[in-house]
Short mmCIF file of C-alpha atoms and ligand atoms in Angstrom, two decimals:
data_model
loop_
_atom_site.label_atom_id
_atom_site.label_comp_id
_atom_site.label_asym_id
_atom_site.label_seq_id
_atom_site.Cartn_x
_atom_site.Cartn_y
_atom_site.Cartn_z
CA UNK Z 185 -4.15 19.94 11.52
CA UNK Z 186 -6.01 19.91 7.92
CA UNK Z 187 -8.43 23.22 7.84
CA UNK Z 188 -11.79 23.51 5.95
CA UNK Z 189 -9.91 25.96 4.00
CA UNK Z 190 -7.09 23.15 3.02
CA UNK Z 191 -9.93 20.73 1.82
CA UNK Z 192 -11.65 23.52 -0.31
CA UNK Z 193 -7.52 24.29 -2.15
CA UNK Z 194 -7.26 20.80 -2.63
CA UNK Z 195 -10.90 20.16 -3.77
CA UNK Z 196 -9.94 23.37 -6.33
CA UNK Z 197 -6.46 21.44 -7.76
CA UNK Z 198 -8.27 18.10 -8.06
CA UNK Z 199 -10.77 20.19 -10.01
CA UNK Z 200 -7.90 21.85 -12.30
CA UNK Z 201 -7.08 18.44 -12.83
CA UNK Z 202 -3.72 18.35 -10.89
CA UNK Z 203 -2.58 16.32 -8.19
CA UNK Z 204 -3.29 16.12 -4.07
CA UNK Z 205 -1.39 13.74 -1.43
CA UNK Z 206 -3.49 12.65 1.36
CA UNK Z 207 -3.52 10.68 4.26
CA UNK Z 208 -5.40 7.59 4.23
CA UNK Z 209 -5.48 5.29 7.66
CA UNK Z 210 -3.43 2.96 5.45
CA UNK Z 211 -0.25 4.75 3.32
CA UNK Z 212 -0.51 8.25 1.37
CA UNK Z 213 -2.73 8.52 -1.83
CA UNK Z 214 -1.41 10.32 -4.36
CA UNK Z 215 -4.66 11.63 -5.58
CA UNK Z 216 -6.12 12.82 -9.17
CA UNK Z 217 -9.81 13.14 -10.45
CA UNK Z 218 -10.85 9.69 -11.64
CA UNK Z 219 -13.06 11.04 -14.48
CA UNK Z 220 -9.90 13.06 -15.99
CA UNK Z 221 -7.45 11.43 -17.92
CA UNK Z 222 -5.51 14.60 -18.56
CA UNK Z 223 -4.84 14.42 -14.52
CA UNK Z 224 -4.52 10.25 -14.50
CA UNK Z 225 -1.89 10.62 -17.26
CA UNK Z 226 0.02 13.13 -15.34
CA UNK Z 227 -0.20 11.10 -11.79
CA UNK Z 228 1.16 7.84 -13.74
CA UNK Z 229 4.16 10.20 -14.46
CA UNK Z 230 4.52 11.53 -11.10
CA UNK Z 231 4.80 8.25 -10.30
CA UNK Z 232 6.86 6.81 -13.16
CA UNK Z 233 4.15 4.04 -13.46
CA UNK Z 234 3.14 1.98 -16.48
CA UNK Z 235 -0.04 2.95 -17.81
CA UNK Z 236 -1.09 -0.35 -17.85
CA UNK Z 237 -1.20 -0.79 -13.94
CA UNK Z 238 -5.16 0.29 -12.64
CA UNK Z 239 -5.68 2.32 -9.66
CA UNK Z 240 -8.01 2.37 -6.81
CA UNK Z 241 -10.94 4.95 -6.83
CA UNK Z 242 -11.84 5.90 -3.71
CA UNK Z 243 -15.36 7.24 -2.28
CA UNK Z 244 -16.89 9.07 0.61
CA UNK Z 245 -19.42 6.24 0.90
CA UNK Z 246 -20.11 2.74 -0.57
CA UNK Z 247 -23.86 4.56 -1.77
CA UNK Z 248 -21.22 5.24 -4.72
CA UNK Z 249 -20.99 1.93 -5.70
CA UNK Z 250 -23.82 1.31 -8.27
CA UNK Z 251 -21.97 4.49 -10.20
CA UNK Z 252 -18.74 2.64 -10.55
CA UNK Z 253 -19.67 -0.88 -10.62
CA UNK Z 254 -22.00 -2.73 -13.29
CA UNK Z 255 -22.63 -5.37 -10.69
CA UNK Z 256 -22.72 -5.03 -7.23
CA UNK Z 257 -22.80 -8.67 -6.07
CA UNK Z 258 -24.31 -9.64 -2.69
CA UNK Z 259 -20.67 -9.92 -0.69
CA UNK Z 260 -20.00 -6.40 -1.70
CA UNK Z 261 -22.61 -5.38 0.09
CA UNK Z 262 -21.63 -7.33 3.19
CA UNK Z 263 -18.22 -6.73 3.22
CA UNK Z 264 -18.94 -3.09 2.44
CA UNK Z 265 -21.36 -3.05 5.53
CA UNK Z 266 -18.31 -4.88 7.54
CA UNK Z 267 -15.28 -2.60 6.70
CA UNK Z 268 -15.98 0.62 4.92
CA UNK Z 269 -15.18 2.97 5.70
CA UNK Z 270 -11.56 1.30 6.48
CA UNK Z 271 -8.52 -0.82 4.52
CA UNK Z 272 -10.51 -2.74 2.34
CA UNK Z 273 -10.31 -2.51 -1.42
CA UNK Z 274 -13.12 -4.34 -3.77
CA UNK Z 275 -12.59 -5.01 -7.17
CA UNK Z 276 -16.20 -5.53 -9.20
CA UNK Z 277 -16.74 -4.97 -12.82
CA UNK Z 278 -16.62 -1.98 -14.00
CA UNK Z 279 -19.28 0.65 -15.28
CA UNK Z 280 -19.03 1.78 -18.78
CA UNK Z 281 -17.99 5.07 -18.18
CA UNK Z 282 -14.88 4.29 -16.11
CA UNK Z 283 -11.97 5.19 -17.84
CA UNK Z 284 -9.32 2.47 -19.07
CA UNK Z 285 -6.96 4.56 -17.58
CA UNK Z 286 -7.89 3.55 -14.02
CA UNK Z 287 -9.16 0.01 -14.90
CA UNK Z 288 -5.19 -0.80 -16.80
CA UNK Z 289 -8.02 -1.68 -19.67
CA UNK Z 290 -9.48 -4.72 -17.36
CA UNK Z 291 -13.23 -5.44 -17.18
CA UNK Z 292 -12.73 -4.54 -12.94
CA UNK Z 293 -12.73 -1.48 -11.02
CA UNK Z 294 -11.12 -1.27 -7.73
CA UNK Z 295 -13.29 0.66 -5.25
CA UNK Z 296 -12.22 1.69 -1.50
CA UNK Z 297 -14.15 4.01 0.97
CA UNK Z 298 -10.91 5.42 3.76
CA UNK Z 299 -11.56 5.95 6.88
CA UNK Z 300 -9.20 8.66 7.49
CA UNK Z 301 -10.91 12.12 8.23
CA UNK Z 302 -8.95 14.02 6.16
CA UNK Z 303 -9.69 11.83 3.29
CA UNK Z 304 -13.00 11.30 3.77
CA UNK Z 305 -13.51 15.28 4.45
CA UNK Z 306 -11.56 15.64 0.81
CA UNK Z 307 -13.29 13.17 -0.63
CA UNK Z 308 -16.65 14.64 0.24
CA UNK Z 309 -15.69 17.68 -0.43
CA UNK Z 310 -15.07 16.72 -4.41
CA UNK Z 311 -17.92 15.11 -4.52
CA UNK Z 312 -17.14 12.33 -6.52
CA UNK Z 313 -14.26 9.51 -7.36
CA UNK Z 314 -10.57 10.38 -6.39
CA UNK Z 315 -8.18 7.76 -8.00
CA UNK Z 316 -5.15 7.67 -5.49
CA UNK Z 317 -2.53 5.03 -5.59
CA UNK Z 318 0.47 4.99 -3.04
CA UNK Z 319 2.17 8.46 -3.23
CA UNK Z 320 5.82 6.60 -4.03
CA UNK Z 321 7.42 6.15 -7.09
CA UNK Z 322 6.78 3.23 -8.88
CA UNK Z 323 7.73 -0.01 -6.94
CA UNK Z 324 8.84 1.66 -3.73
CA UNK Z 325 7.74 1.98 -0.38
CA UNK Z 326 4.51 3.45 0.45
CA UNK Z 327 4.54 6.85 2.57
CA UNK Z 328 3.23 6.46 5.85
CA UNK Z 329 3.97 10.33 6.80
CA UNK Z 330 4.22 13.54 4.86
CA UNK Z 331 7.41 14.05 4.72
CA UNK Z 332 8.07 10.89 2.43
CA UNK Z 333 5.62 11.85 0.35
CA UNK Z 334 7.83 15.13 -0.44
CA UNK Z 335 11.20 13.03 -0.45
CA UNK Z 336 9.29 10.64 -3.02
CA UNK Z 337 7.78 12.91 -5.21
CA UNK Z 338 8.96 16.76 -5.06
CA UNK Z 339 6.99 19.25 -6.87
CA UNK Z 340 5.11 16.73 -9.11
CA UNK Z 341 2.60 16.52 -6.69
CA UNK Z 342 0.57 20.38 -6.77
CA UNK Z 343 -0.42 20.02 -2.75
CA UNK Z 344 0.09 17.61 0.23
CA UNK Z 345 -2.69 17.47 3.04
CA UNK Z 346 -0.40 16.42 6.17
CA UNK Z 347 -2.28 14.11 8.43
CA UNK Z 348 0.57 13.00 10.36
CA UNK Z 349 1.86 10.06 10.76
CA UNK Z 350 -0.92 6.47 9.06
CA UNK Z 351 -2.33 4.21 11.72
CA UNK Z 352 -2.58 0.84 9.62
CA UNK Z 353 1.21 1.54 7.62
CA UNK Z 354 0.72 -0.80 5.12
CA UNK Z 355 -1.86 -1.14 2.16
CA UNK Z 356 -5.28 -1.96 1.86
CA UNK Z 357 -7.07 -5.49 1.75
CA UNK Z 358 -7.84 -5.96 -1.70
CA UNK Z 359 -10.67 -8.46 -2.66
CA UNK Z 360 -11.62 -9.01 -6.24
CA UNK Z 361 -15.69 -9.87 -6.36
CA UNK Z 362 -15.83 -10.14 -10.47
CA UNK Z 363 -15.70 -13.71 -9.87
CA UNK Z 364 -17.96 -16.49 -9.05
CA UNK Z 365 -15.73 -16.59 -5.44
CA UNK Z 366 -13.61 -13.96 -3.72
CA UNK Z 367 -10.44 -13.71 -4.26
CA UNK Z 368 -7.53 -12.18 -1.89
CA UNK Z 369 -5.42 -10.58 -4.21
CA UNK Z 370 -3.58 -7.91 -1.76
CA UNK Z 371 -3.43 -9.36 2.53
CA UNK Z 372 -3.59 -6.07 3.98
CA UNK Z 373 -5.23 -4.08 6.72
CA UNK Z 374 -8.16 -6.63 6.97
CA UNK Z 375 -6.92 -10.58 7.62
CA UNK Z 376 -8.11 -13.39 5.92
CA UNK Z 377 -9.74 -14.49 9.17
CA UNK Z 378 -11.62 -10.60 9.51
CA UNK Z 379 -13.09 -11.37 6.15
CA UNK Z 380 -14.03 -15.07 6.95
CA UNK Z 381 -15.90 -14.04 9.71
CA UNK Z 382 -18.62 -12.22 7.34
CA UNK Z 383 -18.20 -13.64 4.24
CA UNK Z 384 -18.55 -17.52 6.12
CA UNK Z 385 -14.87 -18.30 4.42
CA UNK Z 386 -11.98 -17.06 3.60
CA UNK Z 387 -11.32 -15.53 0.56
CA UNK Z 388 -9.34 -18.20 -2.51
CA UNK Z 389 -5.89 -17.04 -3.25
CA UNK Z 390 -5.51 -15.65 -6.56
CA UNK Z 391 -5.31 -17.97 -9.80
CA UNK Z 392 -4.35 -17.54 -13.37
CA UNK Z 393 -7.65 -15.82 -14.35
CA UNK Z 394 -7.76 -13.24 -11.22
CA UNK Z 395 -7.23 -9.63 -12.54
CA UNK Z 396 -3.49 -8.38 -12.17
CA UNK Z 397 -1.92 -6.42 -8.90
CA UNK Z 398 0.77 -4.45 -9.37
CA UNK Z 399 1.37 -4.68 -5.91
CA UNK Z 400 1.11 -8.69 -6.36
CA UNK Z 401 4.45 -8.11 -8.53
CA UNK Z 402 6.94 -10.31 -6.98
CA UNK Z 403 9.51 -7.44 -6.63
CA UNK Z 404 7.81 -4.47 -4.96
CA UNK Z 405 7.22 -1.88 -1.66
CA UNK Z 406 11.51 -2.24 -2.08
CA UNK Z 407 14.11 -0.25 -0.70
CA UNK Z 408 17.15 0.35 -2.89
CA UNK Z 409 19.98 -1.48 -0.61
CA UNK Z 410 19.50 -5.40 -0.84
CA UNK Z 411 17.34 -6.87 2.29
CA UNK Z 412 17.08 -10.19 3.18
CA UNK Z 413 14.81 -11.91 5.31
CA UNK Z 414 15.90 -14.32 7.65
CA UNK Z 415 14.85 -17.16 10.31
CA UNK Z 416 14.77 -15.79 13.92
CA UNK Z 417 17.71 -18.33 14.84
CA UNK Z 418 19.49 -17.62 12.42
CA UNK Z 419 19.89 -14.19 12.74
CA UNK Z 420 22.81 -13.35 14.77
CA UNK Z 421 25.24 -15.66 12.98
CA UNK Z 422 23.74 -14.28 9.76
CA UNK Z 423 24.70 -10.63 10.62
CA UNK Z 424 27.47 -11.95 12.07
CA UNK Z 425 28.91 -13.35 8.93
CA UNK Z 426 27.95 -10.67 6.66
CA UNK Z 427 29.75 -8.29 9.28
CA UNK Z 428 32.55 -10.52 9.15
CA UNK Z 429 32.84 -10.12 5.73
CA UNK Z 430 33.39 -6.28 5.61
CA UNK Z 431 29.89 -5.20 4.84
CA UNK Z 432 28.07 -2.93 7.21
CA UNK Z 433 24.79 -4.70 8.77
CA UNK Z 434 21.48 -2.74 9.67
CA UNK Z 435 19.44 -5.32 11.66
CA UNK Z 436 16.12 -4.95 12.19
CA UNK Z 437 14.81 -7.53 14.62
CA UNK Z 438 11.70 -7.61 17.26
CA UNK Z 439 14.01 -8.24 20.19
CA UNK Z 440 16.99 -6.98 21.84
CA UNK Z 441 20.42 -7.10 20.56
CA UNK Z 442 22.55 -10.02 21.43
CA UNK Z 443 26.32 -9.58 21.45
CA UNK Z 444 27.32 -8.99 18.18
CA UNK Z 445 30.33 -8.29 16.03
CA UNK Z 446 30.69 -3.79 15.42
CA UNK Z 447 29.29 -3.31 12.00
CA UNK Z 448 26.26 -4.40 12.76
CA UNK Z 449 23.39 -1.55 13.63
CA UNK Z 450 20.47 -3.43 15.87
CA UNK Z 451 17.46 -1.66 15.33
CA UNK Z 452 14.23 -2.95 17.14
CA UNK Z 453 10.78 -2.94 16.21
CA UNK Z 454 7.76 -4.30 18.12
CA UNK Z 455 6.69 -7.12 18.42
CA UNK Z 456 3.18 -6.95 17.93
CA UNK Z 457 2.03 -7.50 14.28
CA UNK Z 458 -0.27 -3.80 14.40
CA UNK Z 459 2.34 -1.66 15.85
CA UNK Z 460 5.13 -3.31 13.60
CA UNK Z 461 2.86 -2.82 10.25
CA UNK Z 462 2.72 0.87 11.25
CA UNK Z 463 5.89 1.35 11.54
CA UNK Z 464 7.84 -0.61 8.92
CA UNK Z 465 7.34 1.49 6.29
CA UNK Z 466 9.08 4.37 7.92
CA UNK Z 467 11.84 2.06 9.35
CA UNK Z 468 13.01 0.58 5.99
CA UNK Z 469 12.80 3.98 4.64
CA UNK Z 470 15.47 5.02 7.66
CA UNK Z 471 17.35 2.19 7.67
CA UNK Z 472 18.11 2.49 3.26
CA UNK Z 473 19.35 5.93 4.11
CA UNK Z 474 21.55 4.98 6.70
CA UNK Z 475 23.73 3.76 3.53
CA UNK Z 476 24.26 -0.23 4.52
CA UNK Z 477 25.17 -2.37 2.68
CA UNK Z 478 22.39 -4.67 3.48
CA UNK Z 479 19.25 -4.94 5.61
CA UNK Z 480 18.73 -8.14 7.32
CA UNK Z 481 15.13 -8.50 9.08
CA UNK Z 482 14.27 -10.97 11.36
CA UNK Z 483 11.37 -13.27 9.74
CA UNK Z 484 7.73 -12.66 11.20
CA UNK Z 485 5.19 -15.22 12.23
CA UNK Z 486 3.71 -17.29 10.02
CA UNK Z 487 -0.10 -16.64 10.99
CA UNK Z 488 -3.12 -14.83 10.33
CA UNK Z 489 -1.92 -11.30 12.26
CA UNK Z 490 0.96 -11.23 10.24
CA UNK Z 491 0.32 -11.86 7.06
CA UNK Z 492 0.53 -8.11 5.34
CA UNK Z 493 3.68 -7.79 7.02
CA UNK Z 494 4.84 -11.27 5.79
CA UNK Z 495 4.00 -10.32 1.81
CA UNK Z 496 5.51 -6.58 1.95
CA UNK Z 497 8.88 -8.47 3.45
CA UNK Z 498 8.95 -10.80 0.78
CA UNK Z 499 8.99 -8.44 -2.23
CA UNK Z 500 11.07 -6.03 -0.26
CA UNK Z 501 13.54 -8.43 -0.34
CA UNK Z 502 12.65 -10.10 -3.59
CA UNK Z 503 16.13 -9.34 -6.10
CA UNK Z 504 16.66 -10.80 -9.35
CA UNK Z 505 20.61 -11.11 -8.88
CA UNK Z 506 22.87 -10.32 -6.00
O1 LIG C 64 -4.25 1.30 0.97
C1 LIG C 64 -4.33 1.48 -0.23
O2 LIG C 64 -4.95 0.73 -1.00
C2 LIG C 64 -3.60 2.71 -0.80
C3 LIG C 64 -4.31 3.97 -0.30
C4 LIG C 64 -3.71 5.21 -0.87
O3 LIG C 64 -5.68 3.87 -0.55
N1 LIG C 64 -3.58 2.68 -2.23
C5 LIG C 64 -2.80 1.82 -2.90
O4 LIG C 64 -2.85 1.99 -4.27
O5 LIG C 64 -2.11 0.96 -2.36
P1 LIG C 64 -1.77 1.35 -5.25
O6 LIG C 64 -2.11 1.87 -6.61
O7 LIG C 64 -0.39 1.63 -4.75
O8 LIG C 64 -2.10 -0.15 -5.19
C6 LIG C 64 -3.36 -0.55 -5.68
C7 LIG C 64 -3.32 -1.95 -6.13
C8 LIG C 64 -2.38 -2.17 -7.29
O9 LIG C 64 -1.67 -3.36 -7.02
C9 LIG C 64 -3.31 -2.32 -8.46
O10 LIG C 64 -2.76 -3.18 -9.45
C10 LIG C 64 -4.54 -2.94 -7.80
O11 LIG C 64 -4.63 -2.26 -6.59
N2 LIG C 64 -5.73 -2.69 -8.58
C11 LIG C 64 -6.30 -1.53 -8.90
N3 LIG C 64 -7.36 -1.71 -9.69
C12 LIG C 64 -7.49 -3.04 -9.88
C13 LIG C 64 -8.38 -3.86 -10.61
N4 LIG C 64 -9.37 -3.36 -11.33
N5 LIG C 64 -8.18 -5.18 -10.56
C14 LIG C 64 -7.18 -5.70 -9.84
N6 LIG C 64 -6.29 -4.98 -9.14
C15 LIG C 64 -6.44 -3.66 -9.16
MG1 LIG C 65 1.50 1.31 -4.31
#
């Protein structure tokens, strides 16, 4: 699907300091050279995203570490060894060259290796450190195909490498190491328990000194009509009511639709925690053109599997007044 010749074009923009999409197994980066701040500048604005938020760098290989990182502490190495290349994001301190552009002026860097071909073929391609946030505007849902990446961002991005459709379909693992413990600041493609199982315990959740997520803002990953999330048995009479009261319904549920009122759109999605992560993303994207007037998904399980899923539900449905 993505050529040698694709890579080298894209290679050449990133060069030129302008901006590539790419696949990643998680969402689409929107990517920019992380040692140009003419390019960085002009990616925040793509996005419409504070300069003040950092971004990830990403690497063909965790050998690119030591070049990034002041301190590469022992569980970087392990969890490096674990999950790279793959949806894992580690935040260490950063070296002294790395611009406060992609640090948001923190001591931290955040470092990720993808697994995705395409990315990784870009990636060593350049030759060094591609900076690549979510290819959305700012505080929307990630891309998980192409085609969204276009809708999202137009002609502000130079060149899109189309991988198809993201296997993981929601956003990496991030684990800040700059501390004396680690720290779970984004549940994503790697659980708590995945991590526990090499590091010999599961990561602390984040506390008042942790370094700042944007994607750890409470309202976030949102689509524009309001979405509420709501108990499995509560569901029907929930959509029921709302129906009831003249507004059109888009359920999305991991089961069959029961008899309900007309008004209400049932739309079902799987029930296992992998195949609904991969396709949530492009299913709230669907269901917030379909021009409701409110989403109403059926709450997920409360456990290990689901926990990305749990957190990108929560601030999709996170609004400060009705
Ligand atoms: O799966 C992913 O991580 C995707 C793909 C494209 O790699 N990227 C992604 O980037 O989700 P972005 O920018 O949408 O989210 C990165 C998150 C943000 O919440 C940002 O605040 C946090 O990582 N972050 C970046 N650098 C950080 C740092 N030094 N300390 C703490 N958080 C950091
Ligand atoms: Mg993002």
């Amino acid at each position: 699907m993505i050529s040698t010749d694709d890579i080298a074009q894209a290679v050449a923009i990133l060069r030129a300091g302008r901006l590539v999409a790419f696949p990643t197994e998680t969402v689409y980066g929107l990517g920019a050279d992380a040692r140009n701040a003419g390019a960085i500048r002009r990616l925040f604005a793509a996005k419409g995203r504070p300069a003040d938020h950092p971004v990830i760098v990403h690497l063909a290989s965790a050998d690119a570490m030591p070049e990034w990182a002041s301190r590469v502490p022992a569980a970087a190495v392990t969890l490096a060894d674990a999950f790279w290349p793959g949806p894992l994001t580690l935040v260490l301190p950063r070296a002294v060259h790395v611009l406060d552009l992609v640090t948001g002026g923190q001591e931290t860097v955040a470092l990720r290796v993808p697994s995705h071909p395409a990315a990784h073929q870009l990636l060593k391609a350049f030759g060094d450190g591609i900076v690549a946030p979510s290819a959305n505007r700012f505080g929307r849902l990630s891309p998980t195909r192409a085609d969204h990446v276009r809708a999202e961002l137009g002609d502000a991005v130079d060149m899109i490498l189309d991988g198809g459709p993201t296997d993981v379909g929601v956003e990496s693992t991030i684990v800040d190491l700059s501390g004396d413990y680690p720290v779970l600041l984004r549940p994503g493609g790697i659980s708590p328990a995945q991590l526990a199982a090499v590091l010999g315990a599961p990561p602390d959740a984040p506390n008042a000194a942790s370094p700042r997520a944007s994607g750890t803002l409470p309202s976030h990953y949102a689509p524009r009509t309001p979405l509420d999330v709501i108990e499995p048995d509560r569901l029907e009479a929930c959509a029921n009511q709302r129906a009831a009261s003249g507004l059109s319904v888009a359920v999305l549920a991991r089961r069959n639709a029961p008899p309900v009122r007309s008004g209400i759109a049932w739309h079902v999605i799987s029930a296992d925690a992998a195949v609904y992560a991969r396709a949530l993303y492009a299913m709230l994207r669907e269901l917030d053109a379909g021009g409701y007037d409110r989403i109403l998904v059926e709450a997920v399980p409360d456990s290990d599997a689901w926990l990305a899923v749990r957190d990108r539900l929560r601030r999709a449905a996170y609004r400060e007044e009705e």
